[in-house]
Coordinates of C-alpha atoms (C1' of nucleotides) in Angstrom, one line a residue:
Chain C
M261 CA -5.2 24.0 5.1
L262 CA -7.1 21.1 4.7
P263 CA -8.5 20.6 1.2
K264 CA -12.2 20.4 0.7
L265 CA -13.6 16.9 0.1
D266 CA -17.3 16.7 -1.0
P267 CA -18.8 13.2 -0.9
T268 CA -17.6 12.4 -4.4
D269 CA -14.2 12.7 -3.3
R270 CA -14.5 10.3 -0.5
A271 CA -15.9 7.9 -2.4
I272 CA -13.3 8.0 -5.1
L273 CA -11.1 7.8 -2.1
A274 CA -12.6 4.9 -0.8
A275 CA -12.3 3.6 -3.8
L276 CA -9.2 4.1 -4.6
Q277 CA -7.4 2.8 -0.7
S278 CA -9.6 -0.3 -1.1
D279 CA -8.4 -1.3 -4.6
A280 CA -6.4 0.9 -6.8
S281 CA -6.9 -1.5 -9.9
Q282 CA -9.7 -0.6 -11.0
S283 CA -10.7 1.7 -13.9
L284 CA -11.6 5.1 -13.4
D285 CA -14.8 4.0 -15.7
S286 CA -16.3 1.3 -12.9
I287 CA -15.9 3.6 -10.0
A288 CA -17.8 6.5 -12.4
E289 CA -20.1 3.8 -12.8
R290 CA -20.9 2.9 -9.2
L291 CA -20.9 6.5 -8.1
N292 CA -23.2 7.6 -11.2
V293 CA -20.5 10.3 -12.2
S294 CA -19.2 10.8 -15.3
L295 CA -15.7 9.2 -16.3
N296 CA -14.3 12.8 -17.2
T297 CA -15.5 13.9 -13.3
V298 CA -13.7 10.8 -11.5
W299 CA -10.4 11.5 -14.0
R300 CA -10.3 15.4 -12.8
R301 CA -11.3 14.6 -9.1
V302 CA -7.9 12.1 -9.2
R303 CA -5.8 14.2 -10.5
R304 CA -6.5 16.8 -8.5
L305 CA -6.7 14.7 -5.1
E306 CA -3.0 13.5 -6.7
T307 CA -1.8 17.0 -7.2
E308 CA -3.0 18.3 -3.7
A309 CA -1.2 14.9 -2.4
V310 CA -4.2 13.7 -0.6
I311 CA -3.1 10.4 -2.6
E312 CA 0.2 10.1 -1.6
K313 CA 1.3 7.3 -4.0
R314 CA -0.2 4.1 -4.9
V315 CA 1.5 0.6 -4.1
A316 CA 1.4 -3.1 -4.4
L317 CA 1.1 -4.4 -0.9
I318 CA 3.0 -7.5 -0.7
D319 CA 2.2 -10.5 1.7
N320 CA 5.1 -10.9 4.2
E321 CA 4.7 -14.1 4.9
K322 CA 5.3 -15.3 1.3
I323 CA 8.6 -13.4 1.1
G324 CA 9.9 -14.8 4.1
L325 CA 9.4 -11.9 6.9
P326 CA 6.4 -13.5 9.1
L327 CA 7.4 -11.8 12.1
T328 CA 6.4 -8.1 13.2
A329 CA 7.9 -7.1 16.2
F330 CA 6.9 -4.0 18.2
V331 CA 10.3 -2.1 19.9
Q332 CA 9.9 0.5 22.7
I333 CA 12.5 2.4 23.2
R334 CA 13.2 4.8 26.2
T335 CA 16.3 7.4 26.2
D336 CA 18.2 9.7 28.6
N337 CA 19.2 11.8 26.1
H338 CA 17.0 14.0 24.7
S339 CA 19.4 16.0 22.3
E340 CA 18.3 17.2 18.9
E341 CA 21.2 15.3 17.9
W342 CA 20.5 12.4 19.4
A343 CA 17.2 12.4 18.1
S344 CA 18.3 12.8 14.1
D345 CA 20.8 9.9 14.8
L346 CA 18.1 7.6 15.6
T347 CA 16.1 8.6 12.8
A348 CA 18.8 8.5 10.4
A349 CA 19.6 4.9 11.6
V350 CA 16.0 4.1 11.2
N351 CA 15.8 5.2 7.9
A352 CA 18.6 3.1 6.9
I353 CA 17.2 0.0 7.8
P354 CA 14.8 -1.3 5.6
E355 CA 13.0 -3.8 8.4
I356 CA 12.0 -1.3 10.2
V357 CA 8.8 0.0 8.6
E358 CA 7.2 2.1 11.1
F359 CA 8.8 4.6 13.2
Y360 CA 6.8 7.2 15.9
R361 CA 8.3 9.8 18.8
L362 CA 5.7 9.3 21.5
A363 CA 4.0 11.3 24.4
G364 CA 4.7 9.8 27.7
D365 CA 6.9 7.5 29.4
V366 CA 8.0 5.5 26.1
D367 CA 10.0 7.6 24.0
Y368 CA 9.8 6.1 20.8
I369 CA 8.0 2.8 19.4
L370 CA 9.0 0.9 16.1
K371 CA 7.5 -1.9 13.9
M372 CA 9.8 -4.1 12.3
M373 CA 8.9 -7.0 10.0
I374 CA 11.5 -10.2 10.4
A375 CA 12.1 -13.5 9.5
S376 CA 12.7 -15.0 13.0
V377 CA 13.2 -13.8 16.4
A378 CA 17.4 -14.4 15.6
D379 CA 16.9 -11.9 12.7
Y380 CA 15.3 -9.7 15.2
D381 CA 18.5 -9.6 16.9
R382 CA 20.4 -9.1 13.9
V383 CA 18.4 -5.6 13.6
Y384 CA 18.6 -4.8 16.8
Q385 CA 22.4 -5.1 16.5
Q386 CA 22.5 -2.7 13.6
L387 CA 20.4 -0.3 15.2
I388 CA 22.2 -0.1 18.7
S389 CA 25.7 0.1 16.6
R390 CA 24.5 3.1 15.1
V391 CA 23.2 5.2 18.1
Q392 CA 23.4 4.5 22.0
I393 CA 20.2 3.4 23.4
Y394 CA 19.3 3.8 26.8
N395 CA 16.1 1.1 27.3
V396 CA 14.8 -0.9 24.6
S397 CA 12.0 -3.5 25.0
A398 CA 10.5 -5.8 22.3
S399 CA 7.0 -7.6 21.8
F400 CA 6.6 -10.1 19.0
A401 CA 3.3 -10.3 17.2
M402 CA 1.9 -14.3 17.5
E403 CA -1.0 -13.2 15.8
K404 CA -1.8 -10.4 12.8
L405 CA -5.4 -9.6 13.4
K406 CA -6.1 -6.8 11.5
F407 CA -4.0 -4.9 9.2
T408 CA -5.4 -2.1 6.5
T409 CA -3.8 1.2 5.0
E410 CA -7.7 2.4 4.4
L411 CA -8.6 5.1 6.6
P412 CA -11.6 6.0 7.6
L413 CA -14.0 8.8 5.3
Chain X
M249 CA 5.5 -23.2 0.9
L250 CA 7.4 -19.8 0.0
P251 CA 7.1 -19.1 -3.7
K252 CA 10.4 -19.3 -5.6
L253 CA 11.5 -15.8 -6.1
D254 CA 14.4 -15.2 -8.8
P255 CA 16.1 -11.7 -8.8
T256 CA 13.9 -10.4 -11.6
D257 CA 10.9 -11.3 -9.3
R258 CA 12.4 -9.3 -6.7
A259 CA 13.3 -6.2 -8.7
I260 CA 9.4 -6.2 -9.9
L261 CA 8.4 -6.5 -6.3
A262 CA 10.6 -3.7 -5.4
A263 CA 9.6 -1.3 -8.3
L264 CA 5.9 -2.1 -7.5
Q265 CA 5.5 -1.7 -4.2
S266 CA 7.4 1.2 -4.3
D267 CA 5.2 3.1 -7.1
A268 CA 2.7 1.0 -8.7
S269 CA 1.4 3.7 -11.1
Q270 CA 4.6 3.1 -13.2
S271 CA 4.3 1.2 -16.1
L272 CA 5.1 -2.3 -17.0
D273 CA 7.2 -1.0 -20.0
S274 CA 9.1 1.3 -17.9
I275 CA 9.7 -1.8 -15.4
A276 CA 10.7 -3.7 -18.4
E277 CA 13.2 -1.2 -19.7
R278 CA 14.7 -0.7 -16.5
L279 CA 15.5 -4.3 -15.7
N280 CA 16.5 -5.3 -19.3
V281 CA 13.5 -7.8 -20.1
S282 CA 11.0 -8.0 -22.5
L283 CA 7.3 -6.0 -21.6
N284 CA 6.2 -9.6 -21.7
T285 CA 8.4 -11.1 -19.1
V286 CA 7.5 -8.1 -16.6
W287 CA 3.5 -9.1 -17.5
R288 CA 3.8 -12.7 -17.0
R289 CA 6.0 -12.2 -13.7
V290 CA 3.4 -9.7 -12.5
R291 CA 0.3 -12.1 -13.0
R292 CA 2.2 -14.7 -11.6
L293 CA 3.0 -12.8 -8.2
E294 CA -0.8 -12.1 -8.6
T295 CA -2.5 -15.3 -8.7
E296 CA 0.2 -16.6 -6.2
A297 CA -0.7 -13.7 -4.1
V298 CA 2.8 -12.5 -3.5
I299 CA 0.9 -9.1 -4.2
E300 CA -1.7 -8.8 -2.2
K301 CA -3.4 -6.0 -3.9
R302 CA -2.9 -2.5 -5.1
V303 CA -4.1 0.8 -3.3
A304 CA -3.9 4.0 -3.0
L305 CA -2.4 5.7 0.2
I306 CA -4.0 8.9 1.6
D307 CA -2.5 11.3 3.6
N308 CA -4.0 11.1 6.9
E309 CA -3.4 14.4 7.5
K310 CA -5.3 15.7 4.8
I311 CA -8.4 14.2 5.8
G312 CA -8.4 15.2 9.1
L313 CA -6.5 12.3 11.0
P314 CA -3.3 13.7 12.3
L315 CA -3.2 11.4 15.2
T316 CA -1.6 8.1 15.8
A317 CA -2.7 6.3 19.0
F318 CA -1.0 2.8 19.8
V319 CA -3.1 1.3 22.5
Q320 CA -1.9 -1.5 24.7
I321 CA -4.6 -4.2 25.9
R322 CA -4.2 -6.8 29.1
T323 CA -6.9 -9.1 29.4
D324 CA -7.7 -11.8 32.4
N325 CA -10.1 -13.5 30.5
H326 CA -8.0 -15.7 28.3
S327 CA -10.8 -17.5 26.6
E328 CA -11.6 -17.9 22.8
E329 CA -14.8 -16.4 22.9
W330 CA -13.3 -13.2 24.2
A331 CA -10.5 -12.9 21.8
S332 CA -13.0 -13.5 18.8
D333 CA -15.4 -10.9 20.6
L334 CA -12.6 -8.4 20.7
T335 CA -11.5 -9.2 17.1
A336 CA -15.0 -8.6 16.0
A337 CA -15.2 -5.5 17.4
V338 CA -11.8 -4.2 16.4
N339 CA -12.8 -5.2 12.7
A340 CA -15.8 -2.9 13.1
I341 CA -14.0 0.1 14.1
P342 CA -12.4 1.5 10.7
E343 CA -10.2 4.0 12.7
I344 CA -8.3 0.9 14.0
V345 CA -5.8 -0.1 11.3
E346 CA -3.9 -2.6 12.9
F347 CA -4.1 -5.1 15.6
Y348 CA -2.0 -7.8 17.1
R349 CA -1.9 -10.3 19.3
L350 CA 1.6 -10.2 21.3
A351 CA 3.8 -12.6 23.2
G352 CA 4.6 -11.6 26.6
D353 CA 3.2 -8.7 29.3
V354 CA 0.8 -7.3 26.9
D355 CA -2.0 -9.2 25.5
Y356 CA -2.9 -6.8 22.2
I357 CA -1.6 -3.9 20.3
L358 CA -3.7 -1.9 17.9
K359 CA -3.0 1.3 16.2
M360 CA -5.9 4.2 15.7
M361 CA -5.6 7.0 13.2
I362 CA -7.6 9.9 14.8
A363 CA -8.7 13.5 14.7
S364 CA -7.6 14.2 18.1
V365 CA -7.4 13.0 21.7
A366 CA -11.1 13.6 22.3
D367 CA -11.8 11.3 19.2
Y368 CA -9.6 8.6 20.8
D369 CA -12.3 8.7 23.8
R370 CA -15.0 8.3 21.2
V371 CA -13.1 5.1 19.4
Y372 CA -11.9 3.6 23.1
Q373 CA -16.0 4.2 23.8
Q374 CA -17.0 2.6 21.2
L375 CA -14.3 -0.4 21.6
I376 CA -15.5 -0.7 25.4
S377 CA -19.0 -0.8 24.9
R378 CA -18.8 -4.2 22.7
V379 CA -16.3 -5.5 24.6
Q380 CA -14.8 -5.9 28.4
I381 CA -11.6 -4.7 28.5
Y382 CA -9.2 -5.8 31.7
N383 CA -6.2 -3.0 31.3
V384 CA -5.5 -0.6 28.4
S385 CA -3.1 1.8 28.3
A386 CA -2.8 4.5 25.1
S387 CA 0.6 6.1 23.9
F388 CA 0.1 8.8 21.3
A389 CA 2.2 9.6 18.8
M390 CA 3.9 13.3 18.6
E391 CA 5.5 13.0 15.2
K392 CA 5.6 10.0 12.3
L393 CA 9.4 9.6 11.6
K394 CA 8.7 6.8 9.3
F395 CA 6.2 5.0 7.8
T396 CA 6.4 2.6 5.1
T397 CA 4.6 -0.5 3.2
E398 CA 8.0 -1.3 1.5
L399 CA 9.1 -4.8 2.8
P400 CA 12.8 -5.7 2.1
L401 CA 13.5 -7.9 -0.3
Chain O
dT119 C1' 9.1 -24.6 -22.4
dT120 C1' 10.6 -19.9 -22.2
dT121 C1' 11.2 -15.4 -24.9
dG122 C1' 10.3 -11.3 -27.6
dA123 C1' 8.2 -8.8 -31.5
dA124 C1' 4.1 -7.0 -32.6
dA125 C1' -1.2 -6.5 -33.0
dT126 C1' -5.4 -5.8 -30.5
dG127 C1' -8.3 -3.7 -27.6
dG128 C1' -9.3 -1.1 -23.7
dA129 C1' -8.3 2.7 -20.1
dT130 C1' -6.4 6.9 -19.4
dT131 C1' -5.6 11.9 -21.0
dC132 C1' -7.1 16.0 -22.4
dG133 C1' -8.6 19.0 -25.4
dG134 C1' -13.1 21.4 -27.0
dC135 C1' -17.6 22.5 -26.3
Chain N
dG296 C1' -20.0 19.0 -16.5
dC297 C1' -20.0 15.5 -21.3
dC298 C1' -18.3 13.9 -25.9
dG299 C1' -14.4 12.0 -28.8
dA300 C1' -10.1 12.2 -30.2
dA301 C1' -5.4 11.1 -29.5
dT302 C1' -2.5 8.2 -26.5
dC303 C1' -0.7 5.0 -23.5
dC304 C1' -0.7 0.8 -21.7
dA305 C1' -1.8 -4.1 -20.3
dT306 C1' -3.0 -8.0 -22.4
dT307 C1' -2.9 -11.7 -26.2
dT308 C1' -1.3 -13.7 -30.4
dC309 C1' 2.1 -15.8 -32.7
dA310 C1' 6.7 -16.9 -34.4
dA311 C1' 11.4 -17.9 -33.3
dA312 C1' 14.6 -19.7 -29.7

DNA sequence: TTTGAAATGGATTCGGC
DNA sequence: GCCGAATCCATTTCAAA
């Protein structure tokens, strides 16, 4: 199931997940392989969807969303239907950027990017207006100490 | 402090954070402005660091890191030194992709991308070998329901 | 000072070997 | 895997508003 990745593939992935604006040429030179090789590997990694997409990362503070909040959700309703309602509600709210179902005590965790604590309430109201939630607890980030989209290879 | 962003800037940011591989030409056409205008706006957004970087997003499952864990940390040591030791330790561990200091009961939360629960233990041991931690609780994601780097504009 | 049209040069794409 | 042609695209220049 997992695509085979040799050291060259991994080096290319490492390069592109760190900086996707660099030219294939410069990667080829750094890895001591031909441009053509890099190009073919990248194309393969894209068709296999190892590379999901290329995106620009935007500074959340510069666009007026300095606050990150984590919200833990517990439910007393473990039906499929409730779960898919919650997922649909979350997907409709762009401030919620991550959402996971958890093992254990807390059922779900989500992360939201917001302007302020008042803005948290606005998003929270949006969420609970769409789906019945049993128990919510929010934690606000005082300081972002690390954030990266780079995965270890 | 916040850069002024007009609707064209926001539309360009929205386009690039959704797909940075599209040409400036196609964005220009879609927004009904000239290529030149888009190019200048992008350059300005880059020099102002509203656009932080361009990256390739990699499928964590395809590279053998299917598990996401959230780790909540409480400390009894609130010194500056301990905090900076923790941050240094976290920065040295590539499996830890996000790390925040929180307001409230839990002092820190971090997110890690790992191969398995056994792999969680390996990373956890690395962390506690570098810094004394009072209380840790980990939650494992059973299901990733939403993940995006796109911020609302 | 801002805009768009057009030219340049560099990077990507993809065939053939 | 390597070369090279064709294409595409970012970047610069320049003229006009």
